[in-house]
Structures are given as structure tokens and as C-alpha cells.
CSV table of C-alpha atoms and ligand atoms in Angstrom, one decimal:
chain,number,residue,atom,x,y,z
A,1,UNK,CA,2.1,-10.1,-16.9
A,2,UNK,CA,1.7,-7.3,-14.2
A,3,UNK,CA,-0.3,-4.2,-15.2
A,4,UNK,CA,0.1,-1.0,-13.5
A,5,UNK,CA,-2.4,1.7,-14.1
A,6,UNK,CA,-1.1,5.4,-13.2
A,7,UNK,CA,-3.3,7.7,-12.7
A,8,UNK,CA,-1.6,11.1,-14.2
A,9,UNK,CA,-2.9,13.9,-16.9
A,10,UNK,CA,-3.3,11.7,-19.1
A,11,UNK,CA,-3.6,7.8,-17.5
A,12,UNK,CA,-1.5,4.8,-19.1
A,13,UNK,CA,-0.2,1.7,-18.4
A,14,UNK,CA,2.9,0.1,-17.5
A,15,UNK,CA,3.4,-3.6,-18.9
A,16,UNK,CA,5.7,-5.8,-17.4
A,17,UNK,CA,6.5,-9.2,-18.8
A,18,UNK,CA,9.3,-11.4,-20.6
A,19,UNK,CA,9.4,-11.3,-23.8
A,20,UNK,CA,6.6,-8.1,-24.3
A,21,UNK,CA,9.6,-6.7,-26.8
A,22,UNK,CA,8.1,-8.8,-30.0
A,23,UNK,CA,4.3,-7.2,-28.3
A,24,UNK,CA,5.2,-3.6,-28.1
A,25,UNK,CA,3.4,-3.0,-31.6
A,26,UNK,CA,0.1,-4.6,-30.4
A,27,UNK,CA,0.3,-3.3,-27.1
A,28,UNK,CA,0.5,0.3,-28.3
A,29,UNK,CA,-2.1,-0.5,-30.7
A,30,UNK,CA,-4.9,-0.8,-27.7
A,31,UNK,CA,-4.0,2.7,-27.0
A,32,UNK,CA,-2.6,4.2,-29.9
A,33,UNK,CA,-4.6,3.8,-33.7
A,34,UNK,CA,-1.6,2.5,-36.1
A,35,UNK,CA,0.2,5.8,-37.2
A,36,UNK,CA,3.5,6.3,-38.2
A,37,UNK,CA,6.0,5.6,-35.5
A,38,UNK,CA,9.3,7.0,-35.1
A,39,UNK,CA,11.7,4.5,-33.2
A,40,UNK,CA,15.3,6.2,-30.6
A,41,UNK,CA,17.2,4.2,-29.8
A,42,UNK,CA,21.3,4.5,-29.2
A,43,UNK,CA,23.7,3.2,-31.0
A,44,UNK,CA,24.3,0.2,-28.5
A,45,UNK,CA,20.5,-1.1,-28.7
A,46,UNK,CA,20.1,-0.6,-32.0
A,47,UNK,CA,21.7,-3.9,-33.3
A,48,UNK,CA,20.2,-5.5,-30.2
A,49,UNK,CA,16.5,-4.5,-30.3
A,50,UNK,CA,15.6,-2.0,-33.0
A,51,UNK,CA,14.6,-4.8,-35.5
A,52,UNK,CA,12.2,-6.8,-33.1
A,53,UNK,CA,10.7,-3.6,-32.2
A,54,UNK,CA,10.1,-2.4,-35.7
A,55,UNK,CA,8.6,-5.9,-36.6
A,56,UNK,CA,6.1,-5.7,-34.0
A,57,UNK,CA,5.1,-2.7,-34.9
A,58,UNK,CA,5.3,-3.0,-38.4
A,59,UNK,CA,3.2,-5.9,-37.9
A,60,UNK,CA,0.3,-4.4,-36.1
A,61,UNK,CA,-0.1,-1.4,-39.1
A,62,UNK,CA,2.5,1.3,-37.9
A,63,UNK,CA,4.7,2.9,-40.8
A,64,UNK,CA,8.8,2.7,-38.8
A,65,UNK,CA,11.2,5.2,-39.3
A,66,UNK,CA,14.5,4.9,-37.1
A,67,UNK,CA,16.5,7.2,-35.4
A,68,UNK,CA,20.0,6.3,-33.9
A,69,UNK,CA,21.9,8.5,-31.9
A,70,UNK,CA,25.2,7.7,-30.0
A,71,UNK,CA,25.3,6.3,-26.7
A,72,UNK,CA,25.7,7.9,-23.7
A,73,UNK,CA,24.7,11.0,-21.3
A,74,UNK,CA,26.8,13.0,-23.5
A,75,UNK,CA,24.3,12.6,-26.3
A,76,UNK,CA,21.5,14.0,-24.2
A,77,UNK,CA,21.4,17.5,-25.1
A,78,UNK,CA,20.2,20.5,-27.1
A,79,UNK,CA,22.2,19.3,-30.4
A,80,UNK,CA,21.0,15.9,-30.4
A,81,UNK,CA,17.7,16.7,-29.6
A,82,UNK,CA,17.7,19.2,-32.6
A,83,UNK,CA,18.6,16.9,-34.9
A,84,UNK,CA,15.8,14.1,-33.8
A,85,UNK,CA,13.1,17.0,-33.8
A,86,UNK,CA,14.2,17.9,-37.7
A,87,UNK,CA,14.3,14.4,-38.5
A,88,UNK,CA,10.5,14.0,-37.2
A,89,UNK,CA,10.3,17.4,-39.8
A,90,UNK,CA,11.6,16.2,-42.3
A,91,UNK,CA,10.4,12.7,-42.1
A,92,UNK,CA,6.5,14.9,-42.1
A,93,UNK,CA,5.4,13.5,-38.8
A,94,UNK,CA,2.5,15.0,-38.1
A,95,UNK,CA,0.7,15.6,-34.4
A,96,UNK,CA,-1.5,12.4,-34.9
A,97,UNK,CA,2.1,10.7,-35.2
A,98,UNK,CA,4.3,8.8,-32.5
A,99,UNK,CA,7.5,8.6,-30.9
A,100,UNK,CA,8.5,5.0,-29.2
A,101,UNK,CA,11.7,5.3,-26.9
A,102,UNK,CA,13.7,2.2,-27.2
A,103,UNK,CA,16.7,2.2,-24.8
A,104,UNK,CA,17.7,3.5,-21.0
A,105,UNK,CA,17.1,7.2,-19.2
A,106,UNK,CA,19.1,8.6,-21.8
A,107,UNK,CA,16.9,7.7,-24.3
A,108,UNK,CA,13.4,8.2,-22.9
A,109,UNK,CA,14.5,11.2,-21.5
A,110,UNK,CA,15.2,12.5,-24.4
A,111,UNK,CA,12.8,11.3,-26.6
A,112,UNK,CA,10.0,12.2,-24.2
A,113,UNK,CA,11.1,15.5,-24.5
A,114,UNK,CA,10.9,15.9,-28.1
A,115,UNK,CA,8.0,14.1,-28.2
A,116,UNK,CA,6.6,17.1,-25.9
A,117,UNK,CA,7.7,20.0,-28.1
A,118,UNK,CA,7.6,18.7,-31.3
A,119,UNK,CA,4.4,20.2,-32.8
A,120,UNK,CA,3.3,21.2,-29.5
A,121,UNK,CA,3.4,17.4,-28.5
A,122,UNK,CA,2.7,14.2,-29.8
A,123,UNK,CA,1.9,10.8,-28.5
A,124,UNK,CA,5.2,8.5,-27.1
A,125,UNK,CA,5.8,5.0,-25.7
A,126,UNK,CA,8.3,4.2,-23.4
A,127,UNK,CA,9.8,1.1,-24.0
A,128,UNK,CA,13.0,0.7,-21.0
A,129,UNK,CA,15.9,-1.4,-21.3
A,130,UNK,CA,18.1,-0.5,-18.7
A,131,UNK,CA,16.7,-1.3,-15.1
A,132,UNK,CA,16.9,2.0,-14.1
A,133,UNK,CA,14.7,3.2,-17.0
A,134,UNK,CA,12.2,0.5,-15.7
A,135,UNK,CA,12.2,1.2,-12.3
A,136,UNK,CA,13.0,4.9,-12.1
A,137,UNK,CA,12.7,7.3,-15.2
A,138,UNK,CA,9.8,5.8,-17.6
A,139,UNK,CA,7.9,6.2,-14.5
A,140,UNK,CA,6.4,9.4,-13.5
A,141,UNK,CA,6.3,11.9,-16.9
A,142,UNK,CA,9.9,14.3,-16.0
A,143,UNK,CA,12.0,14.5,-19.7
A,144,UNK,CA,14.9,16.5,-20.3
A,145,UNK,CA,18.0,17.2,-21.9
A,146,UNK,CA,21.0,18.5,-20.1
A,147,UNK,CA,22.9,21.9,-20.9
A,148,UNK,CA,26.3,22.9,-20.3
A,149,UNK,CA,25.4,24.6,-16.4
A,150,UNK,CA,23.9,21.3,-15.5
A,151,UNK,CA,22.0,18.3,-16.0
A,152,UNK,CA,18.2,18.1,-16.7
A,153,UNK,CA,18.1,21.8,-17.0
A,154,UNK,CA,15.9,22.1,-19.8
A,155,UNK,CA,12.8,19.7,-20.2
A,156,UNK,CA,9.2,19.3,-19.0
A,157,UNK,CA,6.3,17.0,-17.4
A,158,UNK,CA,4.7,14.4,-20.8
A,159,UNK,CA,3.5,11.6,-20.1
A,160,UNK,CA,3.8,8.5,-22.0
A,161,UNK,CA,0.9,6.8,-23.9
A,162,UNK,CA,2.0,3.4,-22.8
A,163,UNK,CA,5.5,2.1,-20.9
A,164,UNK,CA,6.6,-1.7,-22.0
A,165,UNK,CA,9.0,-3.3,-20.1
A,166,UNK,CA,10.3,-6.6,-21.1
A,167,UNK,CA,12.9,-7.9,-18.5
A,168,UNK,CA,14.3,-10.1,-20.9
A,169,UNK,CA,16.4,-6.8,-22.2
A,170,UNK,CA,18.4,-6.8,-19.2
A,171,UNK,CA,20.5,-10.0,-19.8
A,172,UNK,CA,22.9,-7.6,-22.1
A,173,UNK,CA,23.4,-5.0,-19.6
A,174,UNK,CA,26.7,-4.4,-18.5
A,175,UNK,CA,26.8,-5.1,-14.7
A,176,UNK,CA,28.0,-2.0,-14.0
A,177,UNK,CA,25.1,-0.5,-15.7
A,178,UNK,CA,22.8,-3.0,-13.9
A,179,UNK,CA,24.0,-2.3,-10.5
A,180,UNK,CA,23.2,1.3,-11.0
A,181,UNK,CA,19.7,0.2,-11.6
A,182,UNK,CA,19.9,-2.0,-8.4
A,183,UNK,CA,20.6,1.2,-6.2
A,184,UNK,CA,17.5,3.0,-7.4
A,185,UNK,CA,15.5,-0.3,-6.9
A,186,UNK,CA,17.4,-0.8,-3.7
A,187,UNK,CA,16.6,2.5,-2.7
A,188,UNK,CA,13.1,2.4,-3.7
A,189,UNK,CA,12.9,-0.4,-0.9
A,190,UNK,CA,14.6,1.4,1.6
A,191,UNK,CA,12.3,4.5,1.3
A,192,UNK,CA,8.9,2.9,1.1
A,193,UNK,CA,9.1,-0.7,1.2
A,194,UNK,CA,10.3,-2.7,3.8
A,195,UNK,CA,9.3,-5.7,2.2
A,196,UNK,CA,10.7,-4.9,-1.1
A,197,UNK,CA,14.0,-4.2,0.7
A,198,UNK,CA,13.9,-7.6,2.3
A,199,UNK,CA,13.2,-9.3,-0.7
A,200,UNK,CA,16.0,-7.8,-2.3
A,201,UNK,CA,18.2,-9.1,1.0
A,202,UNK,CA,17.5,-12.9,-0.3
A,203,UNK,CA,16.0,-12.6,-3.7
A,204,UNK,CA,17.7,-14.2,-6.9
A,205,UNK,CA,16.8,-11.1,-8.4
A,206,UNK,CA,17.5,-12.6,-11.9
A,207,UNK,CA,14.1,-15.1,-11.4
A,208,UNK,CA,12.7,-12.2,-9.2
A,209,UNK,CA,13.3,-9.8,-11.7
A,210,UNK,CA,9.5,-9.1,-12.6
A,211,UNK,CA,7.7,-8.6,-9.7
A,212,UNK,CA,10.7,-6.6,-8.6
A,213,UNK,CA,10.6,-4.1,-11.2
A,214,UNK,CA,6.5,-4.4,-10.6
A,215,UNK,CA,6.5,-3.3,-7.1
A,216,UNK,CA,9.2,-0.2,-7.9
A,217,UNK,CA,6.6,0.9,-10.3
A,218,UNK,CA,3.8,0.6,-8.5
A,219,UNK,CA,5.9,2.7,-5.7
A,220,UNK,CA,7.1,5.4,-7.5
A,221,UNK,CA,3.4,5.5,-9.0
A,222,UNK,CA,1.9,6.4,-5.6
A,223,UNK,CA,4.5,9.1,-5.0
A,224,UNK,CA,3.9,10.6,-8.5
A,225,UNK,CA,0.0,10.4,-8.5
A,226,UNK,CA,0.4,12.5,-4.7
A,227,UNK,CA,3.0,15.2,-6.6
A,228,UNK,CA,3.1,15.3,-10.2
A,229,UNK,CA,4.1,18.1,-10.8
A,230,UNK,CA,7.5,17.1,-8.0
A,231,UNK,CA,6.6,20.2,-5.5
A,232,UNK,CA,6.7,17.7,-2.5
A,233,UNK,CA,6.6,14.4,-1.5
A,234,UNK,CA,8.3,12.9,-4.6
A,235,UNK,CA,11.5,14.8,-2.9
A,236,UNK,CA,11.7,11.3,-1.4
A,237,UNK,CA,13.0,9.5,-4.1
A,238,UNK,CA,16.3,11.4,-3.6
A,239,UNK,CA,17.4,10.0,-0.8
A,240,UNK,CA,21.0,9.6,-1.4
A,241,UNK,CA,21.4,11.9,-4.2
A,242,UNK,CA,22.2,14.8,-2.3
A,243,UNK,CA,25.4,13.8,-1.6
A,244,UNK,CA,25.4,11.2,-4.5
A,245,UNK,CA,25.4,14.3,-7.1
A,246,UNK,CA,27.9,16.0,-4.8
A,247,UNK,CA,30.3,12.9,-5.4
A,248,UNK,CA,29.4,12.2,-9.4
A,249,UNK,CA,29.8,16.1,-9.9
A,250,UNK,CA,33.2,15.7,-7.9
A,251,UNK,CA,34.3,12.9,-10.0
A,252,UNK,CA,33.7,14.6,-13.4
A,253,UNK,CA,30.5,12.4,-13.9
A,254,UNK,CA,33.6,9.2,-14.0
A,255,UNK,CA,32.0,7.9,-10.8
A,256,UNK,CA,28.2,6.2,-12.2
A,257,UNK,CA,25.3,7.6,-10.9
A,258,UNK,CA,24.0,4.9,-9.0
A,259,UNK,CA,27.7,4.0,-7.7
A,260,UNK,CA,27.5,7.7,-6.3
A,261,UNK,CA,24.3,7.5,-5.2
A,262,UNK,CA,24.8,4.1,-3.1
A,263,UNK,CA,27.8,5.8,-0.8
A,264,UNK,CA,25.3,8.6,-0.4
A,265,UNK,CA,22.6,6.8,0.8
A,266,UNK,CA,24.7,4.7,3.1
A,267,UNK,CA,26.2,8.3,4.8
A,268,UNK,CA,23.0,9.7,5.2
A,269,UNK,CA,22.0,6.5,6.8
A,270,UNK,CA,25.0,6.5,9.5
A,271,UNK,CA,24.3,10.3,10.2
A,272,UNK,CA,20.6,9.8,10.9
A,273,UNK,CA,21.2,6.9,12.9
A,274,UNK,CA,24.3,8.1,15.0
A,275,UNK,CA,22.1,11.5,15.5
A,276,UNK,CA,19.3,9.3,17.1
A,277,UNK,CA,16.9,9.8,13.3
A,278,UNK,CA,16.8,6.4,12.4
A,279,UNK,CA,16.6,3.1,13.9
A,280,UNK,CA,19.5,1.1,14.9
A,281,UNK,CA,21.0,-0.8,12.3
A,282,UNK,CA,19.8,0.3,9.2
A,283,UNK,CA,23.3,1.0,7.8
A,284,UNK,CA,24.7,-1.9,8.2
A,285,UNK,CA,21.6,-3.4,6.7
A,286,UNK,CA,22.2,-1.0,4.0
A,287,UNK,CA,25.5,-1.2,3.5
A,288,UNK,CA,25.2,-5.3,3.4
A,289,UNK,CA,22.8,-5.1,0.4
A,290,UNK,CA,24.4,-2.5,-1.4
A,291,UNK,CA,27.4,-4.9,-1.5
A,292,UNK,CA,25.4,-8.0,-2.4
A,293,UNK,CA,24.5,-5.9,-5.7
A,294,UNK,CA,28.2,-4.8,-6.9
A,295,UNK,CA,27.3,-1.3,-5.3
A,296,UNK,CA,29.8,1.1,-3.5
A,297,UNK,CA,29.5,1.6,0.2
A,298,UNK,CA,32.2,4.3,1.3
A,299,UNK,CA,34.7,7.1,-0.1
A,300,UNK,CA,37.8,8.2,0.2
A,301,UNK,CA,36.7,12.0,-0.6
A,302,UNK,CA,37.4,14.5,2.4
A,303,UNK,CA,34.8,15.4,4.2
A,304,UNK,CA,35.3,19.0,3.4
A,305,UNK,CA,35.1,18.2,-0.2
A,306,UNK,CA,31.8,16.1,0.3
A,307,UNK,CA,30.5,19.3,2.1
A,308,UNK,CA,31.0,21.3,-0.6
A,309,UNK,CA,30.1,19.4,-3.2
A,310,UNK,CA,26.9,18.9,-1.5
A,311,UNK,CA,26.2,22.6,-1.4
A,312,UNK,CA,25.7,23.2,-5.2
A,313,UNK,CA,22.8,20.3,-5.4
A,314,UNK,CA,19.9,21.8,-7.0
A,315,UNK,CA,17.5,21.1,-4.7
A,316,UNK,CA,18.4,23.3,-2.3
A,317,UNK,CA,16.4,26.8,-2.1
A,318,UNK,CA,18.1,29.6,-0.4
A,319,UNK,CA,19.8,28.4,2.8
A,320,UNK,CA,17.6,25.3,3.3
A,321,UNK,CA,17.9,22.2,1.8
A,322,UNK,CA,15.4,19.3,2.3
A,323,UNK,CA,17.4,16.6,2.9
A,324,UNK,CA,15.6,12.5,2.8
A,325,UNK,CA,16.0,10.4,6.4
A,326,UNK,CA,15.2,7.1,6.6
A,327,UNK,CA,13.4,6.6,10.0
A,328,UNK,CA,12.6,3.0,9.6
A,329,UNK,CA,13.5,0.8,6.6
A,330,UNK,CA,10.3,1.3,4.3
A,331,UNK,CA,9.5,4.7,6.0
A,332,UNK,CA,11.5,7.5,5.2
A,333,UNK,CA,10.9,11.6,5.8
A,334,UNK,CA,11.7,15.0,4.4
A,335,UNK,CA,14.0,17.0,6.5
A,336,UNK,CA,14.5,20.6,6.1
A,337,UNK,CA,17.8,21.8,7.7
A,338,UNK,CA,20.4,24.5,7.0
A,339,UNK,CA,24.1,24.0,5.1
A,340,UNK,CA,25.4,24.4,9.0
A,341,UNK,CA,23.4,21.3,9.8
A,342,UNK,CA,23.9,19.4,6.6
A,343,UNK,CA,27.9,19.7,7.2
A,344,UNK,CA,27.2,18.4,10.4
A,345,UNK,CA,25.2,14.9,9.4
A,346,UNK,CA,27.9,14.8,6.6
A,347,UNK,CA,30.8,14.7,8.8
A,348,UNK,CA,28.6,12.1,10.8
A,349,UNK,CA,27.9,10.1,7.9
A,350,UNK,CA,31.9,10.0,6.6
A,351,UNK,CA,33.4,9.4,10.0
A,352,UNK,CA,33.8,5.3,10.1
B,1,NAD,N1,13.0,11.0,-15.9
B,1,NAD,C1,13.3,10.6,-14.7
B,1,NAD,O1,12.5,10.7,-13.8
B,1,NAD,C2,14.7,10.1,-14.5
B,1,NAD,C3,15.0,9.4,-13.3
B,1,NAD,C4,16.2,8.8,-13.1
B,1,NAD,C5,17.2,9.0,-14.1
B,1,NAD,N2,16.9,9.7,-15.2
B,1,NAD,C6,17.9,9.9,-16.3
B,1,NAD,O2,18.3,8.6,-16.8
B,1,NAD,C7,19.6,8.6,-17.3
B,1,NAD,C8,20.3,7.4,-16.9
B,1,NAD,O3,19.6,6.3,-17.4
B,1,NAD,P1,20.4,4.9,-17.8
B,1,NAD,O4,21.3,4.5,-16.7
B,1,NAD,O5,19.4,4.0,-18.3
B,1,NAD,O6,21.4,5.4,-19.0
B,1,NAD,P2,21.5,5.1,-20.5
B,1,NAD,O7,20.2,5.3,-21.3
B,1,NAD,O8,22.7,5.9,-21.0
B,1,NAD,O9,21.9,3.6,-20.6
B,1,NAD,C9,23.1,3.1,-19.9
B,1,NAD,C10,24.0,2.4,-21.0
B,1,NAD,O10,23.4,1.1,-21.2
B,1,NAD,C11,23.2,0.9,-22.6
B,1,NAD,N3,22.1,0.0,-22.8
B,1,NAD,C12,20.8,0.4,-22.6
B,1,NAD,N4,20.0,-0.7,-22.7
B,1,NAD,C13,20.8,-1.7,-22.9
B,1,NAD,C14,20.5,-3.1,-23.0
B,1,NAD,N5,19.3,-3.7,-22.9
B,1,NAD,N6,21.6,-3.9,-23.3
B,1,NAD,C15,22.9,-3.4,-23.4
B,1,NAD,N7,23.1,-2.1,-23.2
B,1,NAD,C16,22.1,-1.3,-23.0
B,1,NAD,C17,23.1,2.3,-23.2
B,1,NAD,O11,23.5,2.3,-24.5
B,1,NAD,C18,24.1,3.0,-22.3
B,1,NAD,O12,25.4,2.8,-22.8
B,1,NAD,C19,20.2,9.9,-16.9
B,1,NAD,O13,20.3,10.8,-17.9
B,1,NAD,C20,19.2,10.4,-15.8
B,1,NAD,O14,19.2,11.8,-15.7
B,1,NAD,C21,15.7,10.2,-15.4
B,2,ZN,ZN1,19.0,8.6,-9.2
């Protein structure tokens, strides 16, 4: 079972292994002194997981109240996170209590985020069981909720007590909602790991799955020990999204996240490389994997549409935006450059 210590304000532990589901309750234990527990989930995991999870921790001395809310992005927001903060009111969790998020980004997201406000903050587990949640968002402390002008605009840095992340969890997931997970991991490669990416090139990733999900964490652990608090380097993890939220925000959020980010990953790639930024290649490399895993590769959005969209991203301050090149597969840079220049590796990137 793979261990990975990160070493934030406050440390913990990620633990990776099949079948650590029916373990969570003991594994939280080593950290966490039995306490009442408050278990989010969605309404999709809940028939699928909830019980095992409330065994476990049942088991091991925790007193389990449940909370369901309804599946989906759409839940994550200031009325659903109301309701689970007066639930942890009325239930009279105290600040010695916890909160264990059972279920994808949405989820521990969410729950992260009323773990930190609730009372001032309490203690939570993360417990993924989408891939992305593995790889990507139980991994470096950001929570949130969206509001109407945007996503993740309200929320805050908490990090988890423990993250537990049984594999086994994503047999059920649709494949659309495991190929989203497979562009962050995919992207995780191409950024910093060229040996992750070329695993992932000939990988069964279903037997693979493990150390997979182990080396994205361990990853995305350097970048967040560097920049906690996301003021520099961890910009690198959005390579793609740029554009990607540009072409979700264009589709009405219809297009998945990771679909969107894919096509935006390969266009930045074909701009940097035709501008002479990248090695020769590396797109078609991209491209080749992205389609092994289900995953996107082009649009048929104008370019003039692409370049707008790709204005309103969030990152951007003033009339720079740091944009995320891959030089070499594994080695990627931050790139400031105007909206002038942008356009221009857009229109690179989108011309076939
Ligand atoms: N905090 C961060 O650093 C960070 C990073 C990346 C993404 N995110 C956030 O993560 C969210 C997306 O995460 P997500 O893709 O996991 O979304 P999600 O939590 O909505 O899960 C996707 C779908 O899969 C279902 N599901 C979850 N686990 C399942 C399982 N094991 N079997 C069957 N169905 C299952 C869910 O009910 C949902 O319908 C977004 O809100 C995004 O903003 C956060
Ligand atoms: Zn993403």
C-alpha cells in the first residue's frame, strides 16, 4: 500500500490501496481519536459506498451520521453547503468532531469547505472516488463552492487530516467520468513526468491503476509543498485549462471538464511547438494518448470564439496572463504573455 506524506500546515497522509474502503475507520483512527463523524456523500455513492464506510468506522468507535446531497456540480454551492453546515448544527457537532468526504471533487470540495468554517474548522478526511478526486483535488488543501459569477469563487486553503484512496471505487465510474480523470493524470505526466506519461502510453492502467494514482500524488505533492498557498509554481497544473475553461464555459459547462481540458492541452501543445517552444512531436505524442483514453483531441469552435472565451479565464491579472508550455514531455514552464500574444498561439494551436 503506497504512503505519501505531504508536508503542508498541518502534515497527513495519503493512503493508497485496494480495498482501504472497509479500512478508512482504522486508518483515521491513527490520526484522529474516535469522535463523532459526519459522512457526504452524493446521492450516486451513497447506495454504493456509504454503508462500508460507516461500518468501518462505526467499527473502530466513531458515532456516523450521514449526509446526502444530490449529485452533481450543480450541488456545489452556497445552498447546499448551508444546509450541510446546519445539519452539523443541529446534529451538535462539536470542534473536536469530524467530517469524512465520501465521493469525487464535488464532494470533497465541498465538504472540505464546511469542514473549514464550521466552528471555525474542524478535522476532515478525504476519502476520493472519482480518479480525479484521487489524482487532482483531495491533493493539495484548495475547497470551495461555486457562486452564480463563477466557479470556485468562494472557499479556502484546509487541509485534510488523512486522504484514503481505494482504487477499487473506480470500477463504477462511468467512462466518461473516468476519462476526465485520465486527462488530469495524463496531464500530470506531461507536465512533470516523462516517465509517468510513458507509462501511461503502454500501461493497462486498470492493473497499473495504483502506482499511477501514487505517482500523481506524489507530483502534485512537490508542487503544493513549493506553493501552498497557489501564488506560483502550482500555476503549472493548468496547463490546458486556459483554453479548456474557455471551451467548457463556451459549451454551457455540457462539454466535461476534462474533455475540455484535453483539446486544450493538445492546442497549446501545437502552438508551442510550431512557435519553436517545445520539442518536436510532443503533440502528436499527446494527441495519441489522449485518444487511447476516450479523450477529445480537437474542436470545431472558431478560433475567434476560442480567443475570446479564453480571455475571461480567471487567471489572468490585468493584460497578462501566465499561460503553461510544455518544453519537453515531463518539463513544462510558466509563460507570461499578453491577450495579443495569446490570440496568436491560439490561432497556432487551432489551425490543423
Ligand atoms: N480542490 C482542487 O484542487 C480541485 C482540483 C480539480 C478539480 N476540482 C473540482 O472537482 C470537481 C470535479 O470532480 P469530479 O469529476 O470527481 O466530480 P463529481 O464529484 O461530481 O463526480 C463525478 C460524477 O461521478 C459520480 N461518482 C463519484 N464517485 C463514483 C463512483 N465511485 N462510482 C460511480 N459514480 C461515482 C458522482 O456522483 C458524479 O456524478 C469540480 O467541482 C472541480 O472544481 C477541485
Ligand atoms: Zn482540471
Amino acid at each position: 500500500m503506497p504512503t505519501i506524506h505531504v508536508h503542508t500546515k498541518p502534515e497527513y497522509d495519503i493512503h493508497i490501496g485496494r480495498g482501504l474502503l472497509d479500512r478508512c475507520g482504522e486508518l483515521t483512527r491513527a490520526v484522529k481519536a474516535p469522535c463523532r463523524a459526519l459522512v457526504l456523500c452524493d446521492t450516486n455513492v451513497e447506495p454504493l459506498y456509504a454503508d462500508r464506510v460507516e461500518r468501518s468506522f462505526a467499527a473502530t468507535g466513531y458515532e456516523v451520521t450521514r449526509h446526502v446531497f444530490p449529485a452533481g456540480e450543480q450541488s456545489k454551492n452556497l445552498a447546499v453547503l448551508g444546509e450541510l453546515l446546519n445539519r452539523l448544527g443541529e446534529e451538535g457537532f462539536t470542534r473536536t468532531d469530524l467530517l469524512a468526504a465520501l465521493g469525487g471533487g464535488v464532494c470533497g470540495d465541498m465538504g472540505g469547505f464546511a469542514a473549514a468554517v464550521f466552528q471555525r474548522g474542524i478535522d476532515f478526511v478525504q476519502i476520493p472516488t472519482t480518479l480525479l478526486a484521487a489524482v487532482d483535488s483531495s491533493v493539495g488543501g484548495k475547497t470551495a463552492v461555486d457562486l452564480p459569477c463563477g466557479k470556485n469563487m468562494a472557499g479556502c486553503f484546509w487541509q485534510p487530516k488523512a486522504v484514503i484512496c481505494d482504487p477499487d471505487l473506480f470500477d463504477t465510474l462511468s467512462p466518461e467520468v473516468f476519462a476526465c480523470g485520465m486527462a488530469e493524470t495524463i496531464k500530470t505526466g506531461a507536465i512533470l513526468d516523462k516517465a509517468l506519461f510513458e507509462q501511461l502510453e503502454r500501461c493497462d492502467i486498470r492493473s497499473e491503476i495504483e502506482a499511477v494514482v501514487a505517482r500523481c500524488c506524489e507530483l502534485k505533492r512537490s508542487v503544493v509543498e513549493e506553493d501552498e498557498r497557489d501564488l506560483g509554481l502550482r500555476q503549472l497544473l493548468n496547463f490546458g485549462h486556459t483554453i479548456g475553461h474557455g471551451i467548457e464555459r463556451t459549451s454551457h459547462f455540457t462539454l466535461p471538464h476534462g474533455y475540455a481540458v484535453a483539446i486544450g492541452m493538445v492546442l497549446m501543445a501545437r502552438a508551442a511547438e510550431r512557435l519553436g517552444a517545445s520539442e518536436e512531436g510532443i503533440t502528436e505524442r499527446l494527441i495519441s494518448i489522449l485518444q487511447r483514453y476516450g479523450l477529445p483531441t480537437s474542436t470545431d469552435l472558431p478560433v475567434k470564439t476560442l480567443c475570446e472565451a479564453s480571455h475571461m479565464d480567471k487567471k489572468r491579472s490585468g493584460k497578462d496572463i501566465t499561460i503553461v508550455v510544455p518544453e519537453r514531455l515531463g518539463a513544462a514552464v510558466r509563460r507570461r504573455m499578453t491577450m495579443e500574444e495569446l490570440d496568436r498561439w491560439i490561432i497556432k494551436g487551432a489551425s490543423v
